[in-house]
Short mmCIF file of C-alpha atoms in Angstrom, two decimals:
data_model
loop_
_atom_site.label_atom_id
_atom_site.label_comp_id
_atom_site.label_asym_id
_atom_site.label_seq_id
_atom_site.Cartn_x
_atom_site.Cartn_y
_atom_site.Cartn_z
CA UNK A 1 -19.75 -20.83 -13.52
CA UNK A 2 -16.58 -18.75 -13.21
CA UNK A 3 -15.16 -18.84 -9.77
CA UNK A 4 -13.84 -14.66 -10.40
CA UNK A 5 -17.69 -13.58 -11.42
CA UNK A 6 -18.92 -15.71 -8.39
CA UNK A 7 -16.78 -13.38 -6.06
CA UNK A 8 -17.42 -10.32 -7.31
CA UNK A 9 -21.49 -11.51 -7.41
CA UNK A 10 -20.92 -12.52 -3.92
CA UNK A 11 -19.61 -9.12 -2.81
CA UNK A 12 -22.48 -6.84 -4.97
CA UNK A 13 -25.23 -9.15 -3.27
CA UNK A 14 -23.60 -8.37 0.05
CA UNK A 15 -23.32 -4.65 -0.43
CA UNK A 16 -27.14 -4.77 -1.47
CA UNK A 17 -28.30 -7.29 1.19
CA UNK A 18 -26.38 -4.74 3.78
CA UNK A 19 -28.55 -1.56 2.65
CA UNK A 20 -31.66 -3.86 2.52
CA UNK A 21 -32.31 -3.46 -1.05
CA UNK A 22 -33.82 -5.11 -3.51
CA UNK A 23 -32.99 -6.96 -6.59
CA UNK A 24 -36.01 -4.90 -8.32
CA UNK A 25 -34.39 -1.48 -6.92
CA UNK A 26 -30.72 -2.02 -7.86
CA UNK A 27 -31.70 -3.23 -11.26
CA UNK A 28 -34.30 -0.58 -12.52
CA UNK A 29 -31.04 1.63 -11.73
CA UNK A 30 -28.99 -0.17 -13.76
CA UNK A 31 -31.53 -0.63 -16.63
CA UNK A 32 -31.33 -4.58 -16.50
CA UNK A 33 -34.33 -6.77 -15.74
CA UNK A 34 -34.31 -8.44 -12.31
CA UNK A 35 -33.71 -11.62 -13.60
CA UNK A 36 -30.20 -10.48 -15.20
CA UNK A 37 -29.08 -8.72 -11.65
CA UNK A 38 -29.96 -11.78 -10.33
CA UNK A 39 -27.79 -13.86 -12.79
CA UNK A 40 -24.68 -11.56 -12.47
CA UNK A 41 -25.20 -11.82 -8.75
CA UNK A 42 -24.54 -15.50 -9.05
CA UNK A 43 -21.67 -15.48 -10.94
CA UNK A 44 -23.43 -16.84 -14.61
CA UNK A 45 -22.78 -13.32 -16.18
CA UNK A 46 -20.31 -10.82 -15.65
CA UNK A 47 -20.84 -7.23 -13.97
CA UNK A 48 -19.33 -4.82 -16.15
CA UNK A 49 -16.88 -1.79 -15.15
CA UNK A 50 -20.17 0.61 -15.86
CA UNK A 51 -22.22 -1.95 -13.82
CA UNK A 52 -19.41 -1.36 -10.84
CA UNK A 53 -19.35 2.34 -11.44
CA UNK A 54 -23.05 2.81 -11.14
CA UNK A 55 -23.43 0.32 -8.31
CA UNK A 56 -20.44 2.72 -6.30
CA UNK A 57 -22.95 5.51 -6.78
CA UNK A 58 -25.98 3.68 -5.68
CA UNK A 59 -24.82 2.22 -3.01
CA UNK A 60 -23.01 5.48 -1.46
CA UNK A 61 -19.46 3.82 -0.78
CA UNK A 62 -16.87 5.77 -0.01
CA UNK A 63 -13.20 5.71 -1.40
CA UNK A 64 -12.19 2.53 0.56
CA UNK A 65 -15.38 0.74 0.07
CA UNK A 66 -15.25 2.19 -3.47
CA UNK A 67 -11.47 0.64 -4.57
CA UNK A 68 -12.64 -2.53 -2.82
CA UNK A 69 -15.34 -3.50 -5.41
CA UNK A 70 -12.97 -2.26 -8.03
CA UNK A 71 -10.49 -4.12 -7.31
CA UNK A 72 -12.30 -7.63 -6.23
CA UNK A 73 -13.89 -6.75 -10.02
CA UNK A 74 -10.76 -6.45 -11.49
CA UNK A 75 -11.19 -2.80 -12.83
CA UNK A 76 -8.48 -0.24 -12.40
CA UNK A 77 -9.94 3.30 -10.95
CA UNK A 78 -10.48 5.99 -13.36
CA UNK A 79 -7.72 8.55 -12.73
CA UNK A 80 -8.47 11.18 -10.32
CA UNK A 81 -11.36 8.99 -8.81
CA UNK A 82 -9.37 7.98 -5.62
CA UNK A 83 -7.58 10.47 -3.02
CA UNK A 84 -3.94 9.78 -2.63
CA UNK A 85 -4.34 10.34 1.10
CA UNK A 86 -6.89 11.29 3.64
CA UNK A 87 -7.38 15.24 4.81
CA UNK A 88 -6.51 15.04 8.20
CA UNK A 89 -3.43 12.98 8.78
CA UNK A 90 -2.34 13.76 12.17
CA UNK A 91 -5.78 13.03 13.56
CA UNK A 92 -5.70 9.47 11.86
CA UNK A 93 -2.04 8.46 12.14
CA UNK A 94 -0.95 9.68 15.66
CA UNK A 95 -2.84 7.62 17.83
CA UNK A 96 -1.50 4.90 16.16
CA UNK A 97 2.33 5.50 15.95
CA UNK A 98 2.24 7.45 19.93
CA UNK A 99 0.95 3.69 21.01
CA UNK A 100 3.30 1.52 19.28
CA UNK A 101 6.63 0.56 21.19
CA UNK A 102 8.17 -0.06 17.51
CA UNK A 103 9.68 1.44 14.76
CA UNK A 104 6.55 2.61 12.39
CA UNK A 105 5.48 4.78 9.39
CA UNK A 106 2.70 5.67 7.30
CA UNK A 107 2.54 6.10 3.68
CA UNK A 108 0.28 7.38 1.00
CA UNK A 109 -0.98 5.69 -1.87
CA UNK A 110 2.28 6.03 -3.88
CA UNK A 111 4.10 5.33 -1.46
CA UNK A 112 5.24 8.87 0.37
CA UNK A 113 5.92 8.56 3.80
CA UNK A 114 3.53 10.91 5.25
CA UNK A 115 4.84 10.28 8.66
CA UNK A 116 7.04 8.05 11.39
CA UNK A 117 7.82 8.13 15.18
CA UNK A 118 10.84 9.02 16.39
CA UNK A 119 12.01 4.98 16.70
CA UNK A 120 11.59 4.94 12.86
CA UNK A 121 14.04 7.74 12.86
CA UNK A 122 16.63 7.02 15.41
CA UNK A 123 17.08 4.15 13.45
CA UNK A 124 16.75 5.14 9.76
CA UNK A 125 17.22 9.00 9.75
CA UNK A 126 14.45 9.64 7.73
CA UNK A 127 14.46 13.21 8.84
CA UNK A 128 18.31 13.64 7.14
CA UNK A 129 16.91 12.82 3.65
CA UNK A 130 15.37 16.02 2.97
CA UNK A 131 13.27 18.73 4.14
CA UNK A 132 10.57 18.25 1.87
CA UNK A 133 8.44 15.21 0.45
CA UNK A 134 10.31 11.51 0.73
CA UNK A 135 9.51 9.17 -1.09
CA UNK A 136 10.35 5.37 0.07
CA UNK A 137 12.37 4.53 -3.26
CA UNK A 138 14.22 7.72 -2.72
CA UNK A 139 14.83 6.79 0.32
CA UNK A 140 16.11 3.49 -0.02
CA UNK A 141 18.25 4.32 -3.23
CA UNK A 142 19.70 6.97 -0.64
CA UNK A 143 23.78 6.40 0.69
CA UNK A 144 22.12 6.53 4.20
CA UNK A 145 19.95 3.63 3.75
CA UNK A 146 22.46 1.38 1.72
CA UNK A 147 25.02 1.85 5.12
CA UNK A 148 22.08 1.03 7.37
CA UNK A 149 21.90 -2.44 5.12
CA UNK A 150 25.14 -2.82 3.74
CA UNK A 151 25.31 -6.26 1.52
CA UNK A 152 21.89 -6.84 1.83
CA UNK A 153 21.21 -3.43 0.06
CA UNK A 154 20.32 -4.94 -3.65
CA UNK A 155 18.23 -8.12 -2.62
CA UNK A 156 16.22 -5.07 -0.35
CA UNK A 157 15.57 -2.77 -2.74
CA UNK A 158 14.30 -5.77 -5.07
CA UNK A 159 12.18 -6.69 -2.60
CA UNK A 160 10.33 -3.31 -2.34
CA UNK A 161 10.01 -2.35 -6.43
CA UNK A 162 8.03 -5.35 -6.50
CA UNK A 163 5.86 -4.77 -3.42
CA UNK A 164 5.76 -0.99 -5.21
CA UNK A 165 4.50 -2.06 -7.96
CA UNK A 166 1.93 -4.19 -7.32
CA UNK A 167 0.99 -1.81 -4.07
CA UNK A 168 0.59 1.29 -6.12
CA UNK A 169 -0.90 -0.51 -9.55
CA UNK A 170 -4.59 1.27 -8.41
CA UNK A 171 -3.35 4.54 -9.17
CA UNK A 172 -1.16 3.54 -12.53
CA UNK A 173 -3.45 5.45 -14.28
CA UNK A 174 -3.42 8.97 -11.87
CA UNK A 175 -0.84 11.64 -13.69
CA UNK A 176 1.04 11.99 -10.77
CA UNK A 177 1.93 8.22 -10.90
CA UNK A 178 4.53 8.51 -14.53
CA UNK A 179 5.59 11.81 -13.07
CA UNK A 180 6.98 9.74 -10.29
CA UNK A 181 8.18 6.99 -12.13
CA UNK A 182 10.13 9.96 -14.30
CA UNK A 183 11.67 11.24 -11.19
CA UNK A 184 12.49 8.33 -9.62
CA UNK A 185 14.61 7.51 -13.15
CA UNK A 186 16.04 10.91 -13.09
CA UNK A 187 17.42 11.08 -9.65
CA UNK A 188 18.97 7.63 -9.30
CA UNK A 189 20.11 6.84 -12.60
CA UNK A 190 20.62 3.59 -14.55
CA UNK A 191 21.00 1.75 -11.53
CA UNK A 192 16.88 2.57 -10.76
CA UNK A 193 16.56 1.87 -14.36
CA UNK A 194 17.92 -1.74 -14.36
CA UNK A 195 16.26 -2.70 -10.90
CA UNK A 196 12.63 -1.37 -12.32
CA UNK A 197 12.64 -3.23 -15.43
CA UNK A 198 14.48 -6.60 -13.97
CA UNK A 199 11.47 -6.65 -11.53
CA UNK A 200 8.74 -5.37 -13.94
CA UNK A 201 10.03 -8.40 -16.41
CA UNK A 202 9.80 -10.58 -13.78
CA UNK A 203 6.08 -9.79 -12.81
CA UNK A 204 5.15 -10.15 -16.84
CA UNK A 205 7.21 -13.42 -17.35
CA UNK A 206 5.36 -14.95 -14.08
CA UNK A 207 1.93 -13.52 -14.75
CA UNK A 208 0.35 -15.85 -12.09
CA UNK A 209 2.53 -14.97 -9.29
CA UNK A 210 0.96 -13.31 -6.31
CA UNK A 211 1.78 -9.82 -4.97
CA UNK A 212 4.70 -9.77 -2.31
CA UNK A 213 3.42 -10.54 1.56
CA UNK A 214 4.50 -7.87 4.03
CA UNK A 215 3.86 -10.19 6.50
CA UNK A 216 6.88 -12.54 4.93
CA UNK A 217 8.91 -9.01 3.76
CA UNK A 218 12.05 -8.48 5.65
CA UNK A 219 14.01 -4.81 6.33
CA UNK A 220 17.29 -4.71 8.21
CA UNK A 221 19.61 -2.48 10.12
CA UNK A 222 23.12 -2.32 11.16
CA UNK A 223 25.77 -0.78 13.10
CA UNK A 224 29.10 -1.34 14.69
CA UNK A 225 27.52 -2.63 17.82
CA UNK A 226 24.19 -4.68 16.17
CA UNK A 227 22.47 -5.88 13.61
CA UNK A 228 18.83 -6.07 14.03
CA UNK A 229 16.53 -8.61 11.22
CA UNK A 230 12.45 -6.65 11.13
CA UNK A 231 9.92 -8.50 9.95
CA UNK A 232 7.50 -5.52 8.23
CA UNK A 233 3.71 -5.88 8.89
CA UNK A 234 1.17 -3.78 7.24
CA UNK A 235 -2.05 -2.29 8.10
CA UNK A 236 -4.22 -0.02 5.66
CA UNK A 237 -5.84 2.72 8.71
CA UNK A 238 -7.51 4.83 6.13
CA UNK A 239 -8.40 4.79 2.23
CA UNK A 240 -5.01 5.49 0.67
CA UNK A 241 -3.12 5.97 3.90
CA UNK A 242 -0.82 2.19 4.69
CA UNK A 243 0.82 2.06 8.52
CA UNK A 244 4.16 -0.10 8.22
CA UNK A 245 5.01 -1.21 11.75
CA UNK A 246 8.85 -2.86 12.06
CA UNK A 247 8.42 -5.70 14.54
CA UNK A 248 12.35 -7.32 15.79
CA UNK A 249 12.45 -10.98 14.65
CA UNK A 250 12.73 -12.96 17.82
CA UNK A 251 12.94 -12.80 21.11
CA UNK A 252 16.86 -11.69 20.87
CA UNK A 253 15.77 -8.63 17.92
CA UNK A 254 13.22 -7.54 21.00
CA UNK A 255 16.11 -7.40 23.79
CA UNK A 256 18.60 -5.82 21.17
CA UNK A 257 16.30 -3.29 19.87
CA UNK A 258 16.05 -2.21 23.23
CA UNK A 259 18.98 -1.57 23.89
CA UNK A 260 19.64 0.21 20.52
CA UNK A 261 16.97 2.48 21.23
CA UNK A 262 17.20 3.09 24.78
CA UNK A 263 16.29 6.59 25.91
CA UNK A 264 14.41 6.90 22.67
CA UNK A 265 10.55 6.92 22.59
CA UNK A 266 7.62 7.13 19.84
CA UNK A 267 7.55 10.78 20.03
CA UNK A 268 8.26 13.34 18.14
CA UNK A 269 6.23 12.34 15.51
CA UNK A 270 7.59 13.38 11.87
CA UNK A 271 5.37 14.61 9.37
CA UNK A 272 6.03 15.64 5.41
CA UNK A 273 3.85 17.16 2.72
#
């Protein structure tokens, strides 16, 4: 019995279980006996991507329920089938960046920062880039990111193609997500060019190698007067919508952010198309 089809049995029988219906129901809408629900359920035969599809339907979930059993099932999402961010985003991300004491943004699900607080930009001066949509690559390929980094700059921007990729591989099929890729190429050149494909030949030569923790990613800044180490930790607050929240390694980051940003606070809040 295949560990993979166990999971993804595991997860349908707990989406059912959780409505309080039964094998008999769920299978008459699939047009599978009982018995063959039953085996998929325990991992002896595989669900297929129409199985998933249906059971989405059936059992009502909504876009972040919906990628969930897509992804634990190992299908990508038609294109067009998932939102690339939430209607109302100052209703879902202000609460969160007005409480935090840190630097903090939210992107969509390619990776647009929607919005940050104003620590995010005393620091970063996302707000200089330009007046209309910013993209994170754009922004770190930018001359005001690679002085806010300075050596460090290359093993960065490494760092965060790879978390890109593997981040924004459910919506590799949307059109919006080549278009992208085409602009990023564009604007920055062969020096995007080689970075993309060193990492992208990377991923295929290392097949088994796991997606890139936030938890363990690392951003930096520096000035004149400091140098401050973040450790980035991530929190998904809404289907397509990510909060990044820049936490100060160490008790000595803490006291120097501080004193970096003193007389700054969370708000104004910066929003972008």
């Amino acid at each position: 019995m295949d560990d993979f089809a166990k999971t993804v049995g595991a997860e349908v029988r707990r989406l059912r279980t959780q409505r309080k219906l039964t094998q008999r129901n769920i299978a008459l809408q699939l047009g599978m006996t009982p018995s063959v629900l039953s085996r998929k359920e325990r991992g002896s035969m595989v669900f297929t991507r129409d199985d998933i599809k249906q059971l989405i339907d059936i059992f009502a979930l909504n876009p972040e329920e919906s990628l969930r059993l897509l992804m634990i099932a190992g299908y990508i999402p038609d294109p067009g089938s998932i939102p690339l961010f939430p209607g109302d985003l100052r209703a879902i991300a202000s609460p969160w960046l007005q409480s935090l004491t840190f630097p903090a943004l939210v992107f969509d699900g390619l990776k647009y920062v929607r919005v940050w607080n104003g620590y995010m930009e005393a620091l970063y001066g996302l707000n200089q880039c330009s007046m209309g949509p910013i993209h994170w690559l754009d922004y770190l390929f930018a001359p005001l990111f690679q002085q806010r980094v300075s050596v460090r700059w290359e093993t960065l921007i490494v760092q965060q193609l790879r978390e890109f990729y593997f981040a924004t591989l459910p919506l590799a099929q949307e059109p919006a997500y080549p278009r992208l890729l085409a602009q990023l190429k564009e604007k920055h050149g062969n020096e995007f060019v080689r970075l993309w494909e060193a990492v992208l030949n990377d991923i295929l030569s290392n097949p088994t190698q796991t997606p890139i923790h936030l938890a363990q990613s690392m951003l930096y800044w520096q000035s004149n007067q400091a140098t401050l180490e973040f450790v980035i930790t991530h929190k998904p607050i809404a289907p397509m919508l990510s909060l990044w929240v820049l936490v100060p390694h160490g008790m000595l980051g803490q006291y120097t952010l501080q004193q970096v940003l003193a007389g700054t606070t969370a708000e104004p809040l910066y929003f972008r198309p």
